[in-house]
Amino acid sequence: MMDVALPAVAVFLLLNLVAGMLRVYRGPTLADRMLAALLFSTTTVAILLLMAEWMAMPALRHVALLFVMLASILSLAFVGLPRDADEEDT
Amino acid sequence: MSVEEGIALLFLLAGCAFYLAGTIGLLRFPDVFCRLHALTKADNVGLGLVCVGLALLSGQARVASMLLLIWLVGLLAATVSAHLIARHAYERDAPPEHEGPS
C-alpha cells in the first residue's frame, strides 16, 4: 500500500511545481519569479525525502539536506544582485 | 496496512493539502507580499507534515532526527528568504497599495 501512496504524493508535488511555473510566466516583478524558485526548493526537498523512503536510498536524505541549505543562499544571491541588473524586464 | 502506515498516510495527505494551499496562494494572491506570506508559511507546514509522516514510516530514530534537522533548516531558509525578498520588493516598488501597518 505504501509503495503506491509514496509515488502518488511525489507526483502530486511535481504537479504543484508545474503550477508554480505559471507564476514564473505571469509574475510581473522579479520578486514574483523568485517566489517560484522558493516554491521549487521546498517542493524538491519533499520529493527527495519521499523518494528516499520509497526507494530505500538513505543517500537522498543528504541530498535533500543540501538542497535545504542552498535555499537560503538562493534568496541571498537574489537580493545581492547589483541594482541595475534586477530592473523589471518590461 | 498497519495502523502506523495509516497514520503516516494521514500526515502525508495533510502535508499535500498544505502544499496545495501554498501553490494556490502563490497563484491567486494579489501582490508579492501576500504571495510571499502564503508561500513560505504553507510550504513549511507541508514539509513538516511530510517529514513527520516519513519519520513514522521509517521508524528509526536516526532517520527521524535527520528529517527534523531538514525541517528546521527549511524553516530557517524560509524566514531568511521571506524577509529578504519582502524588503527587496518593498524598497524597489511603491509601498503596497492597501494600507499596510506603516
Short mmCIF file of N, CA and C in Angstrom, two decimals:
data_model
loop_
_atom_site.label_atom_id
_atom_site.label_comp_id
_atom_site.label_asym_id
_atom_site.label_seq_id
_atom_site.Cartn_x
_atom_site.Cartn_y
_atom_site.Cartn_z
N MET A 1 0.84 -1.18 0.00
CA MET A 1 0.00 0.00 0.00
C MET A 1 0.89 1.25 0.00
N MET A 2 1.98 1.14 0.85
CA MET A 2 2.80 2.34 0.97
C MET A 2 3.54 2.60 -0.33
N ASP A 3 3.94 1.51 -1.06
CA ASP A 3 4.71 1.78 -2.27
C ASP A 3 3.81 2.23 -3.40
N VAL A 4 2.51 2.46 -3.11
CA VAL A 4 1.66 3.15 -4.08
C VAL A 4 1.46 4.59 -3.63
N ALA A 5 1.32 4.79 -2.31
CA ALA A 5 1.00 6.13 -1.81
C ALA A 5 2.17 7.07 -2.01
N LEU A 6 3.40 6.59 -1.74
CA LEU A 6 4.55 7.50 -1.81
C LEU A 6 4.74 8.08 -3.21
N PRO A 7 4.77 7.27 -4.28
CA PRO A 7 4.91 7.91 -5.60
C PRO A 7 3.73 8.80 -5.93
N ALA A 8 2.53 8.45 -5.44
CA ALA A 8 1.38 9.32 -5.75
C ALA A 8 1.60 10.69 -5.14
N VAL A 9 2.08 10.73 -3.88
CA VAL A 9 2.33 12.04 -3.26
C VAL A 9 3.44 12.77 -4.01
N ALA A 10 4.48 12.03 -4.43
CA ALA A 10 5.58 12.68 -5.15
C ALA A 10 5.07 13.28 -6.47
N VAL A 11 4.21 12.53 -7.17
CA VAL A 11 3.71 13.06 -8.44
C VAL A 11 2.84 14.29 -8.17
N PHE A 12 2.07 14.24 -7.08
CA PHE A 12 1.23 15.40 -6.76
C PHE A 12 2.09 16.64 -6.54
N LEU A 13 3.21 16.45 -5.82
CA LEU A 13 4.09 17.60 -5.57
C LEU A 13 4.68 18.08 -6.88
N LEU A 14 4.98 17.16 -7.80
CA LEU A 14 5.51 17.59 -9.10
C LEU A 14 4.49 18.45 -9.82
N LEU A 15 3.21 18.05 -9.72
CA LEU A 15 2.17 18.87 -10.37
C LEU A 15 2.12 20.26 -9.73
N ASN A 16 2.37 20.31 -8.41
CA ASN A 16 2.45 21.62 -7.77
C ASN A 16 3.54 22.47 -8.41
N LEU A 17 4.67 21.81 -8.71
CA LEU A 17 5.78 22.54 -9.33
C LEU A 17 5.33 23.13 -10.66
N VAL A 18 4.64 22.29 -11.44
CA VAL A 18 4.22 22.76 -12.77
C VAL A 18 3.28 23.96 -12.62
N ALA A 19 2.41 23.88 -11.61
CA ALA A 19 1.50 25.02 -11.39
C ALA A 19 2.31 26.25 -10.99
N GLY A 20 3.42 26.04 -10.25
CA GLY A 20 4.26 27.18 -9.87
C GLY A 20 4.87 27.85 -11.08
N MET A 21 5.07 27.07 -12.17
CA MET A 21 5.65 27.66 -13.37
C MET A 21 4.76 28.78 -13.90
N LEU A 22 3.45 28.67 -13.64
CA LEU A 22 2.55 29.71 -14.15
C LEU A 22 2.95 31.05 -13.54
N ARG A 23 3.33 31.04 -12.26
CA ARG A 23 3.75 32.29 -11.62
C ARG A 23 5.03 32.79 -12.26
N VAL A 24 5.91 31.89 -12.64
CA VAL A 24 7.14 32.34 -13.31
C VAL A 24 6.78 33.05 -14.61
N TYR A 25 5.83 32.50 -15.34
CA TYR A 25 5.46 33.09 -16.63
C TYR A 25 4.75 34.42 -16.42
N ARG A 26 3.83 34.43 -15.44
CA ARG A 26 2.97 35.61 -15.34
C ARG A 26 3.57 36.66 -14.43
N GLY A 27 4.52 36.25 -13.56
CA GLY A 27 4.95 37.14 -12.49
C GLY A 27 5.34 38.50 -12.99
N PRO A 28 4.65 39.61 -12.60
CA PRO A 28 5.06 40.93 -13.10
C PRO A 28 6.48 41.28 -12.67
N THR A 29 6.77 41.15 -11.37
CA THR A 29 8.09 41.63 -10.94
C THR A 29 9.05 40.45 -10.81
N LEU A 30 10.34 40.80 -10.65
CA LEU A 30 11.35 39.74 -10.50
C LEU A 30 11.12 38.99 -9.20
N ALA A 31 10.60 39.71 -8.17
CA ALA A 31 10.40 39.04 -6.88
C ALA A 31 9.38 37.92 -7.03
N ASP A 32 8.37 38.10 -7.93
CA ASP A 32 7.40 37.02 -8.11
C ASP A 32 8.08 35.79 -8.68
N ARG A 33 8.98 36.04 -9.64
CA ARG A 33 9.67 34.87 -10.23
C ARG A 33 10.54 34.22 -9.18
N MET A 34 11.06 35.03 -8.27
CA MET A 34 11.89 34.47 -7.21
C MET A 34 11.05 33.58 -6.30
N LEU A 35 9.76 33.95 -6.13
CA LEU A 35 8.88 33.13 -5.29
C LEU A 35 8.77 31.73 -5.85
N ALA A 36 8.69 31.63 -7.18
CA ALA A 36 8.58 30.29 -7.76
C ALA A 36 9.84 29.50 -7.45
N ALA A 37 10.99 30.17 -7.42
CA ALA A 37 12.21 29.44 -7.08
C ALA A 37 12.13 28.94 -5.65
N LEU A 38 11.52 29.75 -4.77
CA LEU A 38 11.34 29.30 -3.38
C LEU A 38 10.44 28.08 -3.33
N LEU A 39 9.34 28.15 -4.10
CA LEU A 39 8.42 27.00 -4.14
C LEU A 39 9.16 25.77 -4.61
N PHE A 40 10.00 25.94 -5.64
CA PHE A 40 10.74 24.79 -6.17
C PHE A 40 11.63 24.19 -5.09
N SER A 41 12.30 25.05 -4.29
CA SER A 41 13.27 24.50 -3.34
C SER A 41 12.56 23.65 -2.30
N THR A 42 11.44 24.17 -1.71
CA THR A 42 10.81 23.36 -0.66
C THR A 42 10.17 22.12 -1.26
N THR A 43 9.56 22.25 -2.45
CA THR A 43 8.89 21.08 -3.02
C THR A 43 9.90 20.01 -3.42
N THR A 44 11.05 20.43 -3.94
CA THR A 44 12.07 19.43 -4.34
C THR A 44 12.57 18.68 -3.12
N VAL A 45 12.70 19.39 -1.99
CA VAL A 45 13.16 18.71 -0.78
C VAL A 45 12.15 17.64 -0.39
N ALA A 46 10.86 17.98 -0.45
CA ALA A 46 9.86 17.00 -0.05
C ALA A 46 9.88 15.80 -0.99
N ILE A 47 10.04 16.06 -2.30
CA ILE A 47 10.06 14.95 -3.26
C ILE A 47 11.26 14.06 -3.01
N LEU A 48 12.41 14.68 -2.71
CA LEU A 48 13.61 13.88 -2.46
C LEU A 48 13.41 12.99 -1.23
N LEU A 49 12.79 13.54 -0.19
CA LEU A 49 12.59 12.74 1.02
C LEU A 49 11.64 11.58 0.74
N LEU A 50 10.61 11.87 -0.06
CA LEU A 50 9.67 10.79 -0.40
C LEU A 50 10.40 9.69 -1.18
N MET A 51 11.23 10.11 -2.12
CA MET A 51 11.95 9.10 -2.91
C MET A 51 12.94 8.33 -2.04
N ALA A 52 13.54 9.03 -1.05
CA ALA A 52 14.49 8.33 -0.18
C ALA A 52 13.77 7.20 0.55
N GLU A 53 12.52 7.49 0.98
CA GLU A 53 11.77 6.46 1.71
C GLU A 53 11.27 5.38 0.77
N TRP A 54 10.85 5.81 -0.43
CA TRP A 54 10.23 4.87 -1.35
C TRP A 54 11.27 3.91 -1.92
N MET A 55 12.44 4.46 -2.32
CA MET A 55 13.45 3.59 -2.96
C MET A 55 14.47 3.09 -1.95
N ALA A 56 14.22 3.38 -0.66
CA ALA A 56 15.13 2.93 0.40
C ALA A 56 16.56 3.32 0.09
N MET A 57 16.76 4.60 -0.30
CA MET A 57 18.12 5.10 -0.57
C MET A 57 18.40 6.21 0.45
N PRO A 58 19.09 5.91 1.56
CA PRO A 58 19.31 6.95 2.57
C PRO A 58 20.12 8.11 2.05
N ALA A 59 20.90 7.89 0.96
CA ALA A 59 21.75 9.00 0.47
C ALA A 59 20.88 10.18 0.05
N LEU A 60 19.65 9.92 -0.42
CA LEU A 60 18.80 11.01 -0.91
C LEU A 60 18.46 11.99 0.20
N ARG A 61 18.47 11.51 1.45
CA ARG A 61 18.16 12.46 2.54
C ARG A 61 19.28 13.49 2.66
N HIS A 62 20.53 13.05 2.43
CA HIS A 62 21.62 14.03 2.50
C HIS A 62 21.51 15.02 1.34
N VAL A 63 21.04 14.53 0.19
CA VAL A 63 20.85 15.44 -0.93
C VAL A 63 19.79 16.47 -0.56
N ALA A 64 18.71 16.00 0.11
CA ALA A 64 17.64 16.94 0.49
C ALA A 64 18.16 17.96 1.47
N LEU A 65 19.02 17.52 2.40
CA LEU A 65 19.59 18.47 3.37
C LEU A 65 20.40 19.52 2.65
N LEU A 66 21.16 19.09 1.62
CA LEU A 66 21.96 20.05 0.87
C LEU A 66 21.05 21.06 0.17
N PHE A 67 19.96 20.55 -0.42
CA PHE A 67 19.04 21.45 -1.11
C PHE A 67 18.47 22.49 -0.16
N VAL A 68 18.12 22.04 1.07
CA VAL A 68 17.52 22.98 2.01
C VAL A 68 18.53 24.05 2.37
N MET A 69 19.79 23.64 2.53
CA MET A 69 20.80 24.64 2.91
C MET A 69 21.00 25.63 1.78
N LEU A 70 20.86 25.15 0.52
CA LEU A 70 21.07 26.06 -0.62
C LEU A 70 19.92 27.04 -0.74
N ALA A 71 18.75 26.67 -0.20
CA ALA A 71 17.57 27.52 -0.42
C ALA A 71 17.80 28.91 0.14
N SER A 72 18.42 29.00 1.33
CA SER A 72 18.59 30.35 1.90
C SER A 72 19.61 31.13 1.10
N ILE A 73 20.59 30.41 0.54
CA ILE A 73 21.61 31.11 -0.25
C ILE A 73 20.99 31.66 -1.52
N LEU A 74 19.95 30.93 -2.00
CA LEU A 74 19.24 31.36 -3.21
C LEU A 74 18.76 32.79 -3.06
N SER A 75 18.06 33.07 -1.95
CA SER A 75 17.47 34.42 -1.84
C SER A 75 18.55 35.43 -1.50
N LEU A 76 19.60 34.99 -0.79
CA LEU A 76 20.72 35.93 -0.55
C LEU A 76 21.27 36.40 -1.88
N ALA A 77 21.46 35.45 -2.81
CA ALA A 77 22.03 35.82 -4.11
C ALA A 77 21.06 36.74 -4.85
N PHE A 78 19.77 36.46 -4.73
CA PHE A 78 18.80 37.29 -5.46
C PHE A 78 18.84 38.72 -4.95
N VAL A 79 18.90 38.87 -3.61
CA VAL A 79 18.87 40.23 -3.06
C VAL A 79 20.18 40.93 -3.39
N GLY A 80 21.25 40.13 -3.50
CA GLY A 80 22.55 40.73 -3.71
C GLY A 80 22.80 41.17 -5.14
N LEU A 81 21.77 41.02 -6.01
CA LEU A 81 22.01 41.41 -7.41
C LEU A 81 22.35 42.90 -7.46
N PRO A 82 23.25 43.31 -8.35
CA PRO A 82 23.51 44.76 -8.48
C PRO A 82 22.25 45.49 -8.89
N ARG A 83 22.13 46.75 -8.52
CA ARG A 83 20.88 47.48 -8.62
C ARG A 83 20.34 47.48 -10.05
N ASP A 84 21.18 47.75 -11.05
CA ASP A 84 20.60 47.89 -12.39
C ASP A 84 20.27 46.51 -12.97
N ALA A 85 20.95 45.47 -12.52
CA ALA A 85 20.76 44.17 -13.18
C ALA A 85 19.36 43.65 -12.91
N ASP A 86 18.75 44.06 -11.73
CA ASP A 86 17.45 43.41 -11.45
C ASP A 86 16.32 44.37 -11.76
N GLU A 87 16.53 45.25 -12.80
CA GLU A 87 15.40 46.09 -13.20
C GLU A 87 14.27 45.22 -13.74
N GLU A 88 13.03 45.71 -13.63
CA GLU A 88 11.92 44.91 -14.17
C GLU A 88 12.09 44.76 -15.66
N ASP A 89 12.03 43.55 -16.13
CA ASP A 89 12.20 43.37 -17.58
C ASP A 89 10.86 43.61 -18.24
N THR A 90 10.71 44.75 -18.80
CA THR A 90 9.41 45.08 -19.41
C THR A 90 9.25 44.32 -20.72
N MET B 1 -1.96 -3.15 5.85
CA MET B 1 -1.59 -1.76 6.11
C MET B 1 -1.76 -1.55 7.62
N SER B 2 -0.61 -1.42 8.30
CA SER B 2 -0.70 -1.34 9.76
C SER B 2 -1.22 0.04 10.17
N VAL B 3 -1.50 0.17 11.44
CA VAL B 3 -2.05 1.44 11.94
C VAL B 3 -1.01 2.54 11.71
N GLU B 4 0.28 2.17 11.92
CA GLU B 4 1.33 3.18 11.79
C GLU B 4 1.35 3.75 10.37
N GLU B 5 1.19 2.83 9.38
CA GLU B 5 1.22 3.32 7.99
C GLU B 5 0.01 4.20 7.73
N GLY B 6 -1.12 3.86 8.35
CA GLY B 6 -2.32 4.67 8.15
C GLY B 6 -2.11 6.08 8.66
N ILE B 7 -1.54 6.16 9.89
CA ILE B 7 -1.30 7.49 10.46
C ILE B 7 -0.31 8.26 9.60
N ALA B 8 0.74 7.55 9.14
CA ALA B 8 1.73 8.22 8.29
C ALA B 8 1.07 8.72 7.02
N LEU B 9 0.15 7.92 6.48
CA LEU B 9 -0.54 8.35 5.25
C LEU B 9 -1.35 9.60 5.52
N LEU B 10 -1.98 9.67 6.70
CA LEU B 10 -2.76 10.88 7.02
C LEU B 10 -1.85 12.09 7.06
N PHE B 11 -0.67 11.94 7.68
CA PHE B 11 0.26 13.07 7.73
C PHE B 11 0.68 13.47 6.32
N LEU B 12 0.96 12.47 5.47
CA LEU B 12 1.39 12.81 4.11
C LEU B 12 0.29 13.57 3.38
N LEU B 13 -0.95 13.11 3.55
CA LEU B 13 -2.05 13.80 2.85
C LEU B 13 -2.22 15.21 3.38
N ALA B 14 -2.09 15.38 4.71
CA ALA B 14 -2.19 16.73 5.26
C ALA B 14 -1.08 17.61 4.69
N GLY B 15 0.13 17.04 4.59
CA GLY B 15 1.23 17.80 4.00
C GLY B 15 0.92 18.22 2.59
N CYS B 16 0.31 17.30 1.81
CA CYS B 16 -0.05 17.64 0.44
C CYS B 16 -1.06 18.77 0.43
N ALA B 17 -2.01 18.73 1.38
CA ALA B 17 -3.03 19.80 1.41
C ALA B 17 -2.36 21.15 1.62
N PHE B 18 -1.36 21.20 2.50
CA PHE B 18 -0.70 22.48 2.75
C PHE B 18 0.12 22.90 1.55
N TYR B 19 0.76 21.94 0.86
CA TYR B 19 1.49 22.32 -0.34
C TYR B 19 0.55 22.90 -1.38
N LEU B 20 -0.64 22.25 -1.48
CA LEU B 20 -1.62 22.76 -2.44
C LEU B 20 -2.03 24.17 -2.07
N ALA B 21 -2.25 24.40 -0.75
CA ALA B 21 -2.64 25.74 -0.31
C ALA B 21 -1.55 26.75 -0.66
N GLY B 22 -0.27 26.33 -0.46
CA GLY B 22 0.82 27.24 -0.79
C GLY B 22 0.83 27.58 -2.27
N THR B 23 0.61 26.57 -3.11
CA THR B 23 0.65 26.82 -4.55
C THR B 23 -0.53 27.69 -4.98
N ILE B 24 -1.71 27.41 -4.42
CA ILE B 24 -2.88 28.23 -4.79
C ILE B 24 -2.64 29.66 -4.32
N GLY B 25 -2.08 29.79 -3.09
CA GLY B 25 -1.77 31.13 -2.60
C GLY B 25 -0.80 31.84 -3.52
N LEU B 26 0.18 31.09 -4.04
CA LEU B 26 1.17 31.70 -4.92
C LEU B 26 0.52 32.21 -6.19
N LEU B 27 -0.48 31.48 -6.68
CA LEU B 27 -1.07 31.86 -7.97
C LEU B 27 -2.16 32.90 -7.82
N ARG B 28 -2.89 32.85 -6.70
CA ARG B 28 -4.11 33.65 -6.63
C ARG B 28 -3.96 34.97 -5.90
N PHE B 29 -2.95 35.13 -5.08
CA PHE B 29 -2.92 36.33 -4.21
C PHE B 29 -2.51 37.56 -5.01
N PRO B 30 -3.00 38.75 -4.58
CA PRO B 30 -2.86 39.96 -5.41
C PRO B 30 -1.42 40.43 -5.57
N ASP B 31 -0.63 40.53 -4.47
CA ASP B 31 0.68 41.15 -4.70
C ASP B 31 1.77 40.31 -4.05
N VAL B 32 3.00 40.78 -4.20
CA VAL B 32 4.16 39.94 -3.84
C VAL B 32 4.10 39.57 -2.38
N PHE B 33 3.68 40.54 -1.54
CA PHE B 33 3.78 40.28 -0.10
C PHE B 33 2.82 39.19 0.33
N CYS B 34 1.56 39.22 -0.20
CA CYS B 34 0.63 38.16 0.17
C CYS B 34 1.16 36.81 -0.31
N ARG B 35 1.68 36.80 -1.54
CA ARG B 35 2.18 35.51 -2.08
C ARG B 35 3.33 35.01 -1.23
N LEU B 36 4.21 35.93 -0.87
CA LEU B 36 5.37 35.53 -0.08
C LEU B 36 4.91 34.94 1.24
N HIS B 37 3.92 35.64 1.84
CA HIS B 37 3.41 35.18 3.13
C HIS B 37 2.82 33.79 2.99
N ALA B 38 1.96 33.63 1.98
CA ALA B 38 1.31 32.33 1.82
C ALA B 38 2.33 31.25 1.57
N LEU B 39 3.27 31.55 0.66
CA LEU B 39 4.17 30.50 0.18
C LEU B 39 5.05 29.99 1.30
N THR B 40 5.77 30.90 1.97
CA THR B 40 6.76 30.41 2.93
C THR B 40 6.09 29.71 4.10
N LYS B 41 4.91 30.20 4.54
CA LYS B 41 4.28 29.56 5.70
C LYS B 41 3.72 28.20 5.32
N ALA B 42 2.90 28.17 4.25
CA ALA B 42 2.18 26.94 3.95
C ALA B 42 3.14 25.82 3.56
N ASP B 43 4.16 26.17 2.77
CA ASP B 43 5.05 25.11 2.29
C ASP B 43 5.83 24.49 3.43
N ASN B 44 6.16 25.31 4.44
CA ASN B 44 6.95 24.72 5.51
C ASN B 44 6.12 23.84 6.42
N VAL B 45 4.84 24.22 6.59
CA VAL B 45 3.99 23.31 7.36
C VAL B 45 3.85 22.01 6.58
N GLY B 46 3.70 22.14 5.25
CA GLY B 46 3.60 20.93 4.42
C GLY B 46 4.84 20.08 4.56
N LEU B 47 6.01 20.73 4.52
CA LEU B 47 7.26 19.98 4.64
C LEU B 47 7.34 19.30 6.00
N GLY B 48 6.92 20.01 7.06
CA GLY B 48 6.95 19.43 8.40
C GLY B 48 6.07 18.20 8.48
N LEU B 49 4.86 18.29 7.91
CA LEU B 49 3.94 17.15 7.98
C LEU B 49 4.48 15.97 7.18
N VAL B 50 5.06 16.27 6.01
CA VAL B 50 5.63 15.17 5.22
C VAL B 50 6.76 14.52 5.99
N CYS B 51 7.57 15.35 6.67
CA CYS B 51 8.69 14.78 7.44
C CYS B 51 8.17 13.91 8.57
N VAL B 52 7.10 14.35 9.25
CA VAL B 52 6.55 13.52 10.34
C VAL B 52 6.05 12.20 9.77
N GLY B 53 5.33 12.29 8.63
CA GLY B 53 4.81 11.05 8.03
C GLY B 53 5.94 10.10 7.69
N LEU B 54 7.02 10.65 7.08
CA LEU B 54 8.12 9.77 6.68
C LEU B 54 8.85 9.23 7.90
N ALA B 55 8.96 10.06 8.95
CA ALA B 55 9.64 9.57 10.15
C ALA B 55 8.86 8.39 10.73
N LEU B 56 7.53 8.50 10.70
CA LEU B 56 6.71 7.39 11.20
C LEU B 56 6.94 6.14 10.35
N LEU B 57 7.02 6.36 9.04
CA LEU B 57 7.19 5.22 8.14
C LEU B 57 8.53 4.53 8.38
N SER B 58 9.58 5.36 8.53
CA SER B 58 10.90 4.74 8.61
C SER B 58 11.10 4.09 9.98
N GLY B 59 10.65 4.78 11.02
CA GLY B 59 10.69 4.13 12.34
C GLY B 59 12.02 4.24 13.04
N GLN B 60 13.11 4.54 12.30
CA GLN B 60 14.40 4.59 13.01
C GLN B 60 14.58 5.99 13.57
N ALA B 61 15.21 6.09 14.74
CA ALA B 61 15.41 7.40 15.38
C ALA B 61 16.38 8.24 14.57
N ARG B 62 17.39 7.58 13.97
CA ARG B 62 18.39 8.37 13.22
C ARG B 62 17.72 9.08 12.06
N VAL B 63 16.85 8.35 11.35
CA VAL B 63 16.19 8.95 10.19
C VAL B 63 15.28 10.08 10.66
N ALA B 64 14.57 9.86 11.79
CA ALA B 64 13.66 10.90 12.28
C ALA B 64 14.44 12.15 12.66
N SER B 65 15.62 11.98 13.26
CA SER B 65 16.38 13.18 13.63
C SER B 65 16.89 13.89 12.38
N MET B 66 17.24 13.13 11.35
CA MET B 66 17.68 13.75 10.10
C MET B 66 16.54 14.57 9.49
N LEU B 67 15.33 14.00 9.50
CA LEU B 67 14.19 14.71 8.93
C LEU B 67 13.88 15.96 9.74
N LEU B 68 14.02 15.85 11.08
CA LEU B 68 13.78 17.04 11.91
C LEU B 68 14.78 18.13 11.57
N LEU B 69 16.04 17.73 11.38
CA LEU B 69 17.07 18.72 11.03
C LEU B 69 16.74 19.38 9.69
N ILE B 70 16.30 18.57 8.73
CA ILE B 70 15.96 19.12 7.41
C ILE B 70 14.83 20.13 7.55
N TRP B 71 13.82 19.80 8.37
CA TRP B 71 12.69 20.70 8.51
C TRP B 71 13.13 22.00 9.17
N LEU B 72 14.00 21.90 10.21
CA LEU B 72 14.44 23.12 10.91
C LEU B 72 15.23 24.01 9.97
N VAL B 73 16.12 23.41 9.18
CA VAL B 73 16.89 24.24 8.25
C VAL B 73 15.96 24.83 7.20
N GLY B 74 14.91 24.07 6.85
CA GLY B 74 13.92 24.60 5.91
C GLY B 74 13.21 25.81 6.48
N LEU B 75 12.88 25.75 7.76
CA LEU B 75 12.23 26.92 8.40
C LEU B 75 13.17 28.10 8.36
N LEU B 76 14.45 27.85 8.68
CA LEU B 76 15.42 28.95 8.66
C LEU B 76 15.49 29.55 7.27
N ALA B 77 15.56 28.68 6.25
CA ALA B 77 15.68 29.17 4.87
C ALA B 77 14.45 29.99 4.51
N ALA B 78 13.27 29.54 4.94
CA ALA B 78 12.05 30.26 4.57
C ALA B 78 12.01 31.63 5.21
N THR B 79 12.39 31.71 6.50
CA THR B 79 12.32 33.02 7.15
C THR B 79 13.31 33.98 6.50
N VAL B 80 14.53 33.47 6.25
CA VAL B 80 15.53 34.36 5.63
C VAL B 80 15.04 34.84 4.28
N SER B 81 14.52 33.88 3.49
CA SER B 81 14.08 34.26 2.14
C SER B 81 12.92 35.24 2.21
N ALA B 82 11.94 34.94 3.07
CA ALA B 82 10.76 35.81 3.12
C ALA B 82 11.18 37.23 3.49
N HIS B 83 12.04 37.35 4.50
CA HIS B 83 12.42 38.69 4.94
C HIS B 83 13.17 39.44 3.84
N LEU B 84 14.14 38.76 3.24
CA LEU B 84 14.98 39.45 2.26
C LEU B 84 14.17 39.86 1.04
N ILE B 85 13.35 38.94 0.54
CA ILE B 85 12.61 39.26 -0.69
C ILE B 85 11.59 40.35 -0.41
N ALA B 86 10.94 40.29 0.76
CA ALA B 86 9.92 41.32 1.07
C ALA B 86 10.58 42.68 1.16
N ARG B 87 11.73 42.76 1.83
CA ARG B 87 12.38 44.07 1.93
C ARG B 87 12.83 44.55 0.57
N HIS B 88 13.36 43.60 -0.23
CA HIS B 88 13.83 43.97 -1.57
C HIS B 88 12.67 44.50 -2.41
N ALA B 89 11.54 43.80 -2.37
CA ALA B 89 10.39 44.23 -3.18
C ALA B 89 9.85 45.54 -2.64
N TYR B 90 9.87 45.72 -1.30
CA TYR B 90 9.29 46.94 -0.71
C TYR B 90 10.12 48.16 -1.11
N GLU B 91 11.46 47.99 -1.08
CA GLU B 91 12.30 49.14 -1.40
C GLU B 91 12.16 49.54 -2.86
N ARG B 92 12.06 48.51 -3.75
CA ARG B 92 12.08 48.86 -5.17
C ARG B 92 10.77 49.47 -5.60
N ASP B 93 9.63 48.82 -5.24
CA ASP B 93 8.38 49.36 -5.78
C ASP B 93 7.78 50.27 -4.73
N ALA B 94 6.64 50.89 -5.10
CA ALA B 94 5.90 51.73 -4.14
C ALA B 94 5.42 50.81 -3.03
N PRO B 95 5.15 51.37 -1.87
CA PRO B 95 4.59 50.52 -0.80
C PRO B 95 3.31 49.88 -1.30
N PRO B 96 2.91 48.73 -0.75
CA PRO B 96 1.73 48.02 -1.26
C PRO B 96 0.51 48.93 -1.25
N GLU B 97 -0.39 48.74 -2.24
CA GLU B 97 -1.50 49.70 -2.41
C GLU B 97 -2.33 49.71 -1.15
N HIS B 98 -2.69 48.49 -0.65
CA HIS B 98 -3.62 48.55 0.50
C HIS B 98 -2.84 49.09 1.69
N GLU B 99 -3.50 49.74 2.62
CA GLU B 99 -2.84 50.43 3.74
C GLU B 99 -2.25 49.40 4.69
N GLY B 100 -0.98 49.07 4.49
CA GLY B 100 -0.33 48.15 5.43
C GLY B 100 -0.07 48.87 6.74
N PRO B 101 0.26 48.16 7.81
CA PRO B 101 0.55 48.80 9.10
C PRO B 101 1.85 49.58 8.96
N SER B 102 1.78 50.89 8.75
CA SER B 102 3.03 51.62 8.48
C SER B 102 3.74 51.90 9.80
#
